[in-house]
PDB file of C-alpha atoms in Angstrom:
ATOM      1  CA  UNK S 155     142.317 160.732 -86.587  1.00 80.00           C
ATOM      2  CA  UNK S 156     139.538 158.732 -85.190  1.00 84.00           C
ATOM      3  CA  UNK S 157     137.335 160.058 -87.790  1.00 87.00           C
ATOM      4  CA  UNK S 158     139.383 159.436 -90.811  1.00 87.00           C
ATOM      5  CA  UNK S 159     139.745 155.955 -89.469  1.00 87.00           C
ATOM      6  CA  UNK S 160     136.240 154.921 -89.275  1.00 88.00           C
ATOM      7  CA  UNK S 161     135.370 156.724 -92.924  1.00 91.00           C
ATOM      8  CA  UNK S 162     138.581 154.258 -94.121  1.00 88.00           C
ATOM      9  CA  UNK S 163     136.704 151.388 -92.556  1.00 87.00           C
ATOM     10  CA  UNK S 164     133.543 151.883 -94.830  1.00 89.00           C
ATOM     11  CA  UNK S 165     136.002 151.126 -97.937  1.00 89.00           C
ATOM     12  CA  UNK S 166     136.515 147.299 -98.077  1.00 86.00           C
ATOM     13  CA  UNK S 167     138.961 147.479-101.096  1.00 88.00           C
ATOM     14  CA  UNK S 168     142.686 148.402 -99.903  1.00 85.00           C
ATOM     15  CA  UNK S 169     143.720 150.167-103.086  1.00 88.00           C
ATOM     16  CA  UNK S 170     140.167 152.460-102.109  1.00 90.00           C
ATOM     17  CA  UNK S 171     141.584 152.775 -98.679  1.00 87.00           C
ATOM     18  CA  UNK S 172     144.753 154.081 -99.929  1.00 87.00           C
ATOM     19  CA  UNK S 173     142.871 156.577-102.330  1.00 91.00           C
ATOM     20  CA  UNK S 174     140.809 158.167 -99.661  1.00 90.00           C
ATOM     21  CA  UNK S 175     143.616 157.847 -96.834  1.00 87.00           C
ATOM     22  CA  UNK S 176     146.011 160.576 -99.416  1.00 87.00           C
ATOM     23  CA  UNK S 177     142.994 162.415-100.284  1.00 89.00           C
ATOM     24  CA  UNK S 178     141.907 162.928 -96.648  1.00 87.00           C
ATOM     25  CA  UNK S 179     144.919 163.124 -94.796  1.00 84.00           C
ATOM     26  CA  UNK S 180     145.564 167.013 -95.335  1.00 81.00           C
ATOM     27  CA  UNK S 181     142.136 167.745 -93.673  1.00 82.00           C
ATOM     28  CA  UNK S 182     143.462 165.386 -90.275  1.00 81.00           C
ATOM     29  CA  UNK S 183     144.022 168.160 -87.632  1.00 76.00           C
ATOM     30  CA  UNK S 184     145.573 165.234 -85.543  1.00 79.00           C
ATOM     31  CA  UNK S 185     148.508 165.212 -87.941  1.00 78.00           C
ATOM     32  CA  UNK S 186     151.587 163.471 -86.244  1.00 82.00           C
ATOM     33  CA  UNK S 187     151.442 160.359 -84.034  1.00 74.00           C
ATOM     34  CA  UNK S 188     147.839 159.792 -84.728  1.00 79.00           C
ATOM     35  CA  UNK S 189     148.245 159.094 -88.205  1.00 81.00           C
ATOM     36  CA  UNK S 190     151.993 157.747 -88.614  1.00 84.00           C
ATOM     37  CA  UNK S 191     152.447 155.706 -85.630  1.00 85.00           C
ATOM     38  CA  UNK S 192     154.083 152.073 -87.167  1.00 83.00           C
ATOM     39  CA  UNK S 193     151.957 150.477 -84.505  1.00 82.00           C
ATOM     40  CA  UNK S 194     148.960 152.240 -83.670  1.00 82.00           C
ATOM     41  CA  UNK S 195     148.458 154.734 -86.497  1.00 85.00           C
ATOM     42  CA  UNK S 196     145.378 155.206 -88.697  1.00 86.00           C
ATOM     43  CA  UNK S 197     147.790 154.529 -92.084  1.00 83.00           C
ATOM     44  CA  UNK S 198     149.143 151.441 -90.165  1.00 82.00           C
ATOM     45  CA  UNK S 199     145.357 150.310 -89.214  1.00 81.00           C
ATOM     46  CA  UNK S 200     144.467 150.705 -93.160  1.00 76.00           C
ATOM     47  CA  UNK S 201     145.617 146.681 -93.538  1.00 75.00           C
ATOM     48  CA  UNK S 202     146.669 143.625 -92.165  1.00 72.00           C
ATOM     49  CA  UNK S 203     150.415 144.014 -90.660  1.00 72.00           C
ATOM     50  CA  UNK S 204     151.308 141.659 -93.472  1.00 68.00           C
ATOM     51  CA  UNK S 205     150.377 144.263 -96.175  1.00 73.00           C
ATOM     52  CA  UNK S 206     150.891 147.531 -94.423  1.00 78.00           C
ATOM     53  CA  UNK S 207     154.709 147.858 -96.019  1.00 81.00           C
ATOM     54  CA  UNK S 208     152.874 147.866 -99.239  1.00 84.00           C
ATOM     55  CA  UNK S 209     150.400 150.414 -98.158  1.00 83.00           C
ATOM     56  CA  UNK S 210     152.918 152.461 -97.031  1.00 85.00           C
ATOM     57  CA  UNK S 211     154.917 152.222-100.018  1.00 88.00           C
ATOM     58  CA  UNK S 212     151.722 153.682-101.881  1.00 89.00           C
ATOM     59  CA  UNK S 213     151.245 156.362 -99.647  1.00 88.00           C
ATOM     60  CA  UNK S 214     154.818 157.476 -99.758  1.00 90.00           C
ATOM     61  CA  UNK S 215     154.769 157.235-103.491  1.00 91.00           C
ATOM     62  CA  UNK S 216     151.719 159.570-103.566  1.00 90.00           C
ATOM     63  CA  UNK S 217     152.351 161.765-100.591  1.00 90.00           C
ATOM     64  CA  UNK S 218     156.074 161.975-100.236  1.00 92.00           C
ATOM     65  CA  UNK S 219     158.557 160.321 -97.420  1.00 93.00           C
ATOM     66  CA  UNK S 220     158.137 163.209 -95.070  1.00 93.00           C
ATOM     67  CA  UNK S 221     153.988 163.171 -95.011  1.00 90.00           C
ATOM     68  CA  UNK S 222     154.510 159.356 -94.260  1.00 90.00           C
ATOM     69  CA  UNK S 223     157.764 158.764 -92.035  1.00 91.00           C
ATOM     70  CA  UNK S 224     157.020 158.197 -88.277  1.00 92.00           C
ATOM     71  CA  UNK S 225     159.842 160.090 -86.698  1.00 93.00           C
ATOM     72  CA  UNK S 226     159.053 159.236 -83.119  1.00 92.00           C
ATOM     73  CA  UNK S 227     160.028 155.478 -84.119  1.00 92.00           C
ATOM     74  CA  UNK S 228     162.356 155.894 -87.265  1.00 94.00           C
ATOM     75  CA  UNK S 229     164.763 153.197 -85.244  1.00 95.00           C
ATOM     76  CA  UNK S 230     161.544 150.441 -86.028  1.00 91.00           C
ATOM     77  CA  UNK S 231     162.192 147.386 -88.475  1.00 90.00           C
ATOM     78  CA  UNK S 232     161.383 146.933 -91.272  1.00 87.00           C
ATOM     79  CA  UNK S 233     160.662 151.255 -91.541  1.00 89.00           C
ATOM     80  CA  UNK S 234     164.406 151.764 -90.571  1.00 94.00           C
ATOM     81  CA  UNK S 235     165.789 150.889 -93.741  1.00 96.00           C
ATOM     82  CA  UNK S 236     166.266 153.799 -96.110  1.00 96.00           C
ATOM     83  CA  UNK S 237     166.886 154.162 -99.841  1.00 96.00           C
ATOM     84  CA  UNK S 238     167.265 157.903-100.396  1.00 97.00           C
ATOM     85  CA  UNK S 239     167.205 160.056-103.589  1.00 98.00           C
ATOM     86  CA  UNK S 240     169.199 163.098-102.766  1.00 98.00           C
ATOM     87  CA  UNK S 241     167.850 164.546-105.973  1.00 98.00           C
ATOM     88  CA  UNK S 242     164.497 164.959-104.505  1.00 97.00           C
ATOM     89  CA  UNK S 243     163.935 167.407-101.615  1.00 96.00           C
ATOM     90  CA  UNK S 244     161.985 165.599 -99.224  1.00 96.00           C
ATOM     91  CA  UNK S 245     164.293 162.688 -99.316  1.00 97.00           C
ATOM     92  CA  UNK S 246     167.298 164.797 -98.847  1.00 98.00           C
ATOM     93  CA  UNK S 247     165.601 166.691 -96.066  1.00 97.00           C
ATOM     94  CA  UNK S 248     165.294 163.174 -94.501  1.00 97.00           C
ATOM     95  CA  UNK S 249     168.419 162.183 -94.768  1.00 98.00           C
ATOM     96  CA  UNK S 250     169.645 165.719 -92.995  1.00 97.00           C
ATOM     97  CA  UNK S 251     167.089 165.103 -90.413  1.00 97.00           C
ATOM     98  CA  UNK S 252     167.977 161.594 -89.738  1.00 98.00           C
ATOM     99  CA  UNK S 253     171.739 162.402 -89.674  1.00 97.00           C
ATOM    100  CA  UNK S 254     171.031 165.410 -86.857  1.00 97.00           C
ATOM    101  CA  UNK S 255     169.242 162.324 -84.952  1.00 97.00           C
ATOM    102  CA  UNK S 256     171.911 160.192 -85.324  1.00 97.00           C
ATOM    103  CA  UNK S 257     174.334 163.188 -83.855  1.00 96.00           C
ATOM    104  CA  UNK S 258     171.870 163.501 -81.289  1.00 97.00           C
ATOM    105  CA  UNK S 259     171.035 159.880 -79.729  1.00 97.00           C
ATOM    106  CA  UNK S 260     173.914 158.035 -78.422  1.00 96.00           C
ATOM    107  CA  UNK S 261     175.145 154.818 -79.926  1.00 94.00           C
ATOM    108  CA  UNK S 262     175.675 153.818 -83.699  1.00 93.00           C
ATOM    109  CA  UNK S 263     172.584 154.856 -85.243  1.00 96.00           C
ATOM    110  CA  UNK S 264     173.463 154.854 -89.161  1.00 96.00           C
ATOM    111  CA  UNK S 265     174.478 151.439 -90.207  1.00 95.00           C
ATOM    112  CA  UNK S 266     174.969 149.483 -93.680  1.00 94.00           C
ATOM    113  CA  UNK S 267     175.121 152.754 -94.895  1.00 94.00           C
ATOM    114  CA  UNK S 268     176.411 153.271 -98.751  1.00 92.00           C
ATOM    115  CA  UNK S 269     176.252 156.253-101.301  1.00 94.00           C
ATOM    116  CA  UNK S 270     175.996 155.502-104.714  1.00 93.00           C
ATOM    117  CA  UNK S 271     178.609 158.793-105.288  1.00 93.00           C
ATOM    118  CA  UNK S 272     180.977 157.304-102.991  1.00 89.00           C
ATOM    119  CA  UNK S 273     184.761 157.191-104.452  1.00 79.00           C
ATOM    120  CA  UNK S 274     185.952 155.695-101.017  1.00 66.00           C
ATOM    121  CA  UNK S 275     184.912 153.537 -98.594  1.00 62.00           C
ATOM    122  CA  UNK S 276     186.638 152.200 -95.611  1.00 64.00           C
ATOM    123  CA  UNK S 277     186.491 148.231 -95.520  1.00 64.00           C
ATOM    124  CA  UNK S 278     183.691 148.422 -98.097  1.00 66.00           C
ATOM    125  CA  UNK S 279     181.704 150.540 -95.548  1.00 77.00           C
ATOM    126  CA  UNK S 280     180.302 154.153 -95.901  1.00 88.00           C
ATOM    127  CA  UNK S 281     180.105 156.413 -93.468  1.00 90.00           C
ATOM    128  CA  UNK S 282     177.657 159.509 -94.069  1.00 94.00           C
ATOM    129  CA  UNK S 283     179.393 162.606 -93.051  1.00 93.00           C
ATOM    130  CA  UNK S 284     178.124 164.767 -90.274  1.00 93.00           C
ATOM    131  CA  UNK S 285     178.870 167.630 -92.730  1.00 95.00           C
ATOM    132  CA  UNK S 286     175.732 166.340 -94.600  1.00 96.00           C
ATOM    133  CA  UNK S 287     173.607 168.034 -92.099  1.00 95.00           C
ATOM    134  CA  UNK S 288     174.722 171.643 -93.481  1.00 95.00           C
ATOM    135  CA  UNK S 289     175.509 170.709 -97.029  1.00 95.00           C
ATOM    136  CA  UNK S 290     173.869 167.684 -98.127  1.00 97.00           C
ATOM    137  CA  UNK S 291     174.747 166.623-101.884  1.00 97.00           C
ATOM    138  CA  UNK S 292     171.856 167.078-104.262  1.00 97.00           C
ATOM    139  CA  UNK S 293     172.803 164.034-106.388  1.00 97.00           C
ATOM    140  CA  UNK S 294     172.832 160.243-105.808  1.00 97.00           C
ATOM    141  CA  UNK S 295     171.270 157.716-103.408  1.00 97.00           C
ATOM    142  CA  UNK S 296     171.909 157.157 -99.933  1.00 96.00           C
ATOM    143  CA  UNK S 297     171.277 153.655 -98.392  1.00 96.00           C
ATOM    144  CA  UNK S 298     171.076 153.038 -94.774  1.00 96.00           C
ATOM    145  CA  UNK S 299     169.404 151.598 -91.874  1.00 97.00           C
ATOM    146  CA  UNK S 300     168.516 153.917 -88.632  1.00 97.00           C
ATOM    147  CA  UNK S 301     169.094 152.233 -85.391  1.00 97.00           C
ATOM    148  CA  UNK S 302     168.479 153.376 -81.682  1.00 95.00           C
ATOM    149  CA  UNK S 303     168.572 151.445 -78.557  1.00 93.00           C
ATOM    150  CA  UNK S 304     165.706 152.489 -76.394  1.00 90.00           C
ATOM    151  CA  UNK S 305     167.688 153.759 -73.718  1.00 93.00           C
ATOM    152  CA  UNK S 306     169.153 155.958 -76.163  1.00 95.00           C
ATOM    153  CA  UNK S 307     165.975 157.748 -77.711  1.00 94.00           C
ATOM    154  CA  UNK S 308     165.641 161.705 -77.273  1.00 94.00           C
ATOM    155  CA  UNK S 309     162.235 161.641 -77.241  1.00 93.00           C
ATOM    156  CA  UNK S 310     161.678 165.510 -76.628  1.00 93.00           C
ATOM    157  CA  UNK S 311     164.069 166.162 -79.520  1.00 95.00           C
ATOM    158  CA  UNK S 312     162.102 163.889 -81.990  1.00 94.00           C
ATOM    159  CA  UNK S 313     159.267 165.597 -80.621  1.00 93.00           C
ATOM    160  CA  UNK S 314     160.680 169.161 -81.406  1.00 94.00           C
ATOM    161  CA  UNK S 315     162.095 168.280 -84.661  1.00 94.00           C
ATOM    162  CA  UNK S 316     158.204 166.387 -85.342  1.00 92.00           C
ATOM    163  CA  UNK S 317     156.541 169.552 -84.735  1.00 91.00           C
ATOM    164  CA  UNK S 318     159.170 172.056 -85.803  1.00 93.00           C
ATOM    165  CA  UNK S 319     160.331 170.676 -89.222  1.00 93.00           C
ATOM    166  CA  UNK S 320     157.544 168.123 -90.042  1.00 91.00           C
ATOM    167  CA  UNK S 321     154.512 170.050 -88.849  1.00 89.00           C
ATOM    168  CA  UNK S 322     152.913 167.409 -86.638  1.00 89.00           C
ATOM    169  CA  UNK S 323     150.363 168.964 -84.611  1.00 86.00           C
ATOM    170  CA  UNK S 324     150.727 166.070 -82.145  1.00 80.00           C
ATOM    171  CA  UNK S 325     153.993 164.023 -81.114  1.00 74.00           C
ATOM    172  CA  UNK S 326     153.654 161.317 -78.664  1.00 73.00           C
ATOM    173  CA  UNK S 327     156.177 159.325 -77.226  1.00 67.00           C
ATOM    174  CA  UNK S 328     155.296 155.823 -76.242  1.00 66.00           C
ATOM    175  CA  UNK S 329     154.502 156.373 -72.447  1.00 64.00           C
ATOM    176  CA  UNK S 330     152.192 159.350 -73.524  1.00 68.00           C
ATOM    177  CA  UNK S 331     150.220 157.186 -75.966  1.00 60.00           C
ATOM    178  CA  UNK S 332     149.715 154.629 -73.194  1.00 54.00           C
ATOM    179  CA  UNK S 333     148.401 157.234 -70.587  1.00 54.00           C
ATOM    180  CA  UNK S 334     145.762 158.447 -73.508  1.00 54.00           C
ATOM    181  CA  UNK S 335     144.688 154.977 -74.027  1.00 53.00           C
ATOM    182  CA  UNK S 336     144.036 154.620 -70.337  1.00 53.00           C
TER     183      UNK S 336
END
């Protein structure tokens, strides 16, 4: 990941950096936290923080949401707001993974939910059903915000999902990242 970061710094134009990041990301052997962390990852360092949401959107468009999502920090604003098209397999898989995560972690995790195909809502609010874990619809768009208080974050579960489901080679918690930095 450090080598990719050094390569990207040779390209002054943001668009060039996005192109090169897209082209070389699949060759990075440290796929996971070193690339994707919303605070310290290589993709985050591609641009000033004020521009990063646009860079991230460009990378999502080219690589798919599953290749760009920082699953370890999925609750961090503004990257915790989702508009996922269930007709697209990547986006449907992410809905399933986040629904599972919401079931695993304490607290109210999926908020401000709506579903384009919903017929009934309670007080205008849609609740994503737990059954989506096993039978997620293949039509419509799901909208929601994912929240999790730090005390409820299940780091080991997130690491397991990141490595087994998302193909991460390196999945570090915040504490582990701080230890590596020292």
